[in-house]
Structures are given as C-alpha cells and as structure tokens.
PDB file of C-alpha atoms in Angstrom:
ATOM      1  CA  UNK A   1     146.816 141.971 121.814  1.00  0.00           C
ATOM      2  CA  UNK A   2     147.174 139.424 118.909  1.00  0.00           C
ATOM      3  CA  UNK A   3     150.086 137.426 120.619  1.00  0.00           C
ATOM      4  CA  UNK A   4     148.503 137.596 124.133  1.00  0.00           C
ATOM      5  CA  UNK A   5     145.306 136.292 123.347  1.00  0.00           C
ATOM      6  CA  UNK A   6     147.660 133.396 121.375  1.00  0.00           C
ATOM      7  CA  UNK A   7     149.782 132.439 123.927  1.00  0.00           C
ATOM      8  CA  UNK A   8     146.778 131.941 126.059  1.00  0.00           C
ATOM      9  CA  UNK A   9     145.042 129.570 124.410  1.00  0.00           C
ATOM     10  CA  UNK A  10     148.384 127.870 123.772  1.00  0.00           C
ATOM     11  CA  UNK A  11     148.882 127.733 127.415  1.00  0.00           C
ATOM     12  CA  UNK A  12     145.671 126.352 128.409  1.00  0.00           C
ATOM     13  CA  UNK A  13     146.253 123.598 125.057  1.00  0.00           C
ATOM     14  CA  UNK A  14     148.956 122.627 127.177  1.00  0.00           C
ATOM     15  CA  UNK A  15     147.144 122.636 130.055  1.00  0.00           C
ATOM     16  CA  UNK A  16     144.651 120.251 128.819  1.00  0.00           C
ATOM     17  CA  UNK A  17     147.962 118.289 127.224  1.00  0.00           C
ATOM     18  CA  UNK A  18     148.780 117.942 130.894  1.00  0.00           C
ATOM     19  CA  UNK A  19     145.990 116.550 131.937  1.00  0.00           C
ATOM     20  CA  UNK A  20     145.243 113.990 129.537  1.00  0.00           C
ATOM     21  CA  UNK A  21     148.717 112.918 129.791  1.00  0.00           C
ATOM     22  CA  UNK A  22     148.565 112.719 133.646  1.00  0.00           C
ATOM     23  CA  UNK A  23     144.914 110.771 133.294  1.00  0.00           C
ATOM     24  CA  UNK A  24     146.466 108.272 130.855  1.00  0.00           C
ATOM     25  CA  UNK A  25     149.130 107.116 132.897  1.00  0.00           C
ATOM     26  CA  UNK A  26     146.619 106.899 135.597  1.00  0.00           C
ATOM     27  CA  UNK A  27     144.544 104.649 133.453  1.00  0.00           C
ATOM     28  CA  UNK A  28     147.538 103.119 132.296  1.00  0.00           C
ATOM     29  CA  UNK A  29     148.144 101.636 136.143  1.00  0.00           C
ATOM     30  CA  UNK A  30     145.027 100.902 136.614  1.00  0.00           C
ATOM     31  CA  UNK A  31     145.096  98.537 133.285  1.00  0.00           C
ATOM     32  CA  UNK A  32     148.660  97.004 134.398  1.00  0.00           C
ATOM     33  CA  UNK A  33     147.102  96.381 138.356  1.00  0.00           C
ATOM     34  CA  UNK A  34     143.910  94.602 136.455  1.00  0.00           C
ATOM     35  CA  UNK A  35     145.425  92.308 134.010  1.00  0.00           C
ATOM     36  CA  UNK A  36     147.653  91.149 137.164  1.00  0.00           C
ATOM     37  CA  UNK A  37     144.224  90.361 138.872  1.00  0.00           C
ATOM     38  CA  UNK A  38     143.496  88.917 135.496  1.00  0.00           C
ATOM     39  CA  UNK A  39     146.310  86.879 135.631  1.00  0.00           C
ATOM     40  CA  UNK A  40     146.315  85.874 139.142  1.00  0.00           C
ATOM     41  CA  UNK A  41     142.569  84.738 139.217  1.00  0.00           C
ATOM     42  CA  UNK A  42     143.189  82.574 136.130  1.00  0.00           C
ATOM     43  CA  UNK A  43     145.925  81.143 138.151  1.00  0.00           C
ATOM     44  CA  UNK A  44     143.248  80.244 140.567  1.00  0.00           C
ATOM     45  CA  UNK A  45     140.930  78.967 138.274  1.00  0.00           C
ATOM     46  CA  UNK A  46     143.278  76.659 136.492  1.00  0.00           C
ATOM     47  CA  UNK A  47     144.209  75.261 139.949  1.00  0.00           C
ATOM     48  CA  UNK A  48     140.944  74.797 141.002  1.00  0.00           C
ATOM     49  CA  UNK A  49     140.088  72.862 137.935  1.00  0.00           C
ATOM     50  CA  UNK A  50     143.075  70.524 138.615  1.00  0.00           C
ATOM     51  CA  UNK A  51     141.623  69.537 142.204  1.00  0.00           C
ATOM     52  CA  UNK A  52     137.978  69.646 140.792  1.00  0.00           C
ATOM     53  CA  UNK A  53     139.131  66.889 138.185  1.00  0.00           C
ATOM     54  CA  UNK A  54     141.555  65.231 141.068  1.00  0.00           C
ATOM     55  CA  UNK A  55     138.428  65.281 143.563  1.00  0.00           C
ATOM     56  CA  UNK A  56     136.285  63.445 140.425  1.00  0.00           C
ATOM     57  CA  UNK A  57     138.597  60.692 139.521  1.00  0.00           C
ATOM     58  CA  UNK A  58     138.929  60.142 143.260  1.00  0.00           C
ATOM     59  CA  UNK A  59     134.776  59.792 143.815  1.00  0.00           C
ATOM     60  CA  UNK A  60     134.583  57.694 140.557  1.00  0.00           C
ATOM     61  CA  UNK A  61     136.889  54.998 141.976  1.00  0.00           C
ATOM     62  CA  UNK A  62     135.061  54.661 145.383  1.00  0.00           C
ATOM     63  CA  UNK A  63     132.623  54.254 143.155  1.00  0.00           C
ATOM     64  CA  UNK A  64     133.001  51.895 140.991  1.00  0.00           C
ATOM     65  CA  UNK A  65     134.540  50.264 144.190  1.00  0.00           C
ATOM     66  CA  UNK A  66     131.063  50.479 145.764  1.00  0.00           C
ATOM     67  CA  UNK A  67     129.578  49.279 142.500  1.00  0.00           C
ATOM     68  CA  UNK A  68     127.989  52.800 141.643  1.00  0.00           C
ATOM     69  CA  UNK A  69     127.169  53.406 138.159  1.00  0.00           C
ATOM     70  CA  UNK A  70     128.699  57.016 137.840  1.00  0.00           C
ATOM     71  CA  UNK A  71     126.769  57.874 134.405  1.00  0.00           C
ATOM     72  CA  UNK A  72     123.565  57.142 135.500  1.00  0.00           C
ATOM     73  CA  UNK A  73     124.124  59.114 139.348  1.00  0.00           C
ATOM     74  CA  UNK A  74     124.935  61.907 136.753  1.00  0.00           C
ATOM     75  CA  UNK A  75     122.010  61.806 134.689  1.00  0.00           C
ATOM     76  CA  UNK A  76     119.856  61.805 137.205  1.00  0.00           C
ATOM     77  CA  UNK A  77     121.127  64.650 139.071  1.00  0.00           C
ATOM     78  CA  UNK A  78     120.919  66.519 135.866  1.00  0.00           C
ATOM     79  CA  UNK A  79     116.939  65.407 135.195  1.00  0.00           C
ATOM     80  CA  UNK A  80     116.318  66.691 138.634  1.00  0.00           C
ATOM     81  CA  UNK A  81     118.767  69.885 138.047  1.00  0.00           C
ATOM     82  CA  UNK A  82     116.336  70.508 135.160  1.00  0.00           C
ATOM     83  CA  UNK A  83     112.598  69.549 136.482  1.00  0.00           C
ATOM     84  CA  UNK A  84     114.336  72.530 139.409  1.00  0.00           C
ATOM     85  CA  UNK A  85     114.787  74.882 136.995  1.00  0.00           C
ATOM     86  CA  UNK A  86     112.070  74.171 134.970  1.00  0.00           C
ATOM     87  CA  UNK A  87     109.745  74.480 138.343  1.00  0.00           C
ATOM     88  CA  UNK A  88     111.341  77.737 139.236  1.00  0.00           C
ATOM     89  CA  UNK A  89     110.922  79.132 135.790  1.00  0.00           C
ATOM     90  CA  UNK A  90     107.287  77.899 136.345  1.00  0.00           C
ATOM     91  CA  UNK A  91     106.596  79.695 139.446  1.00  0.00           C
ATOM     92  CA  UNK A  92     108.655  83.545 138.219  1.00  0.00           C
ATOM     93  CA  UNK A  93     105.912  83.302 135.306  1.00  0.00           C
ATOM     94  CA  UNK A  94     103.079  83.346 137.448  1.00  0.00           C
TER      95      UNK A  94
END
C-alpha cells in the first residue's frame, strides 16, 4: 500500500515536471520571437531618426536660404505647443 501510494505521487511530481518544462520552453519562444520584435523595431527607430535628422538639416537650409530664423520658428511653436496644453489642461479641470 506504502509503495503504491509513493509511486503515485512520484508520478504525478513528474507530471507536473512535465508541464512546467513544456510551459517554459513555450515561454522561452515567446521571449526569443519578442526580443526579435525588440530588435527589429529599434532597427526602425534608429532609421527613422536618421531621416528625421536628414529631413531637419534639409528644412534648415531652405531656410536660412529664405532668410528664416530657425530658433525663433522653434520657440514659438513650442510657446504655442504649451499655451495648447496648458488650455487643454484648463478645460479637463473644469
């Protein structure tokens, strides 16, 4: 009765074993498929940033060219970013 009741619960230990095992290689994919997608979007990114700063340098010299001052189209764009946000912020409080 002893050795029955043993080899039982031995066999569903290995049972459970099993599973986990089975679950962490599962996870295990899922991890290797994800830092690919990891990988690939900072790819992306990184080439995005290149034609973002190629795009900039490009508008800066028509520019100047123009006789545009860059810094100060900048700052104001950012003053009215912020009165934006500050207005929006203005009307979710009330």
């Amino acid at each position: 009765m002893g050795l029955g009741s043993t080899a039982k619960k031995i066999q569903k230990v290995a049972d459970i074993a099993e599973e986990l095992y089975s679950k962490v290689n599962e996870l295990k994919s899922q991890l290797q498929e994800l830092r690919g997608t990891v990988e690939e979007t900072n790819d992306r990114v990184d080439e995005l940033d290149r034609e973002l700063a190629e795009q900039r340098a490009l508008l800066e010299a028509v520019a100047e060219e123009q006789g545009i001052d860059v810094a100060t189209v900048q700052t104001d764009a950012l003053i009215d970013d912020a009165e934006a946000a500050t207005d929006t912020d203005a009307d979710d409080t009330a």
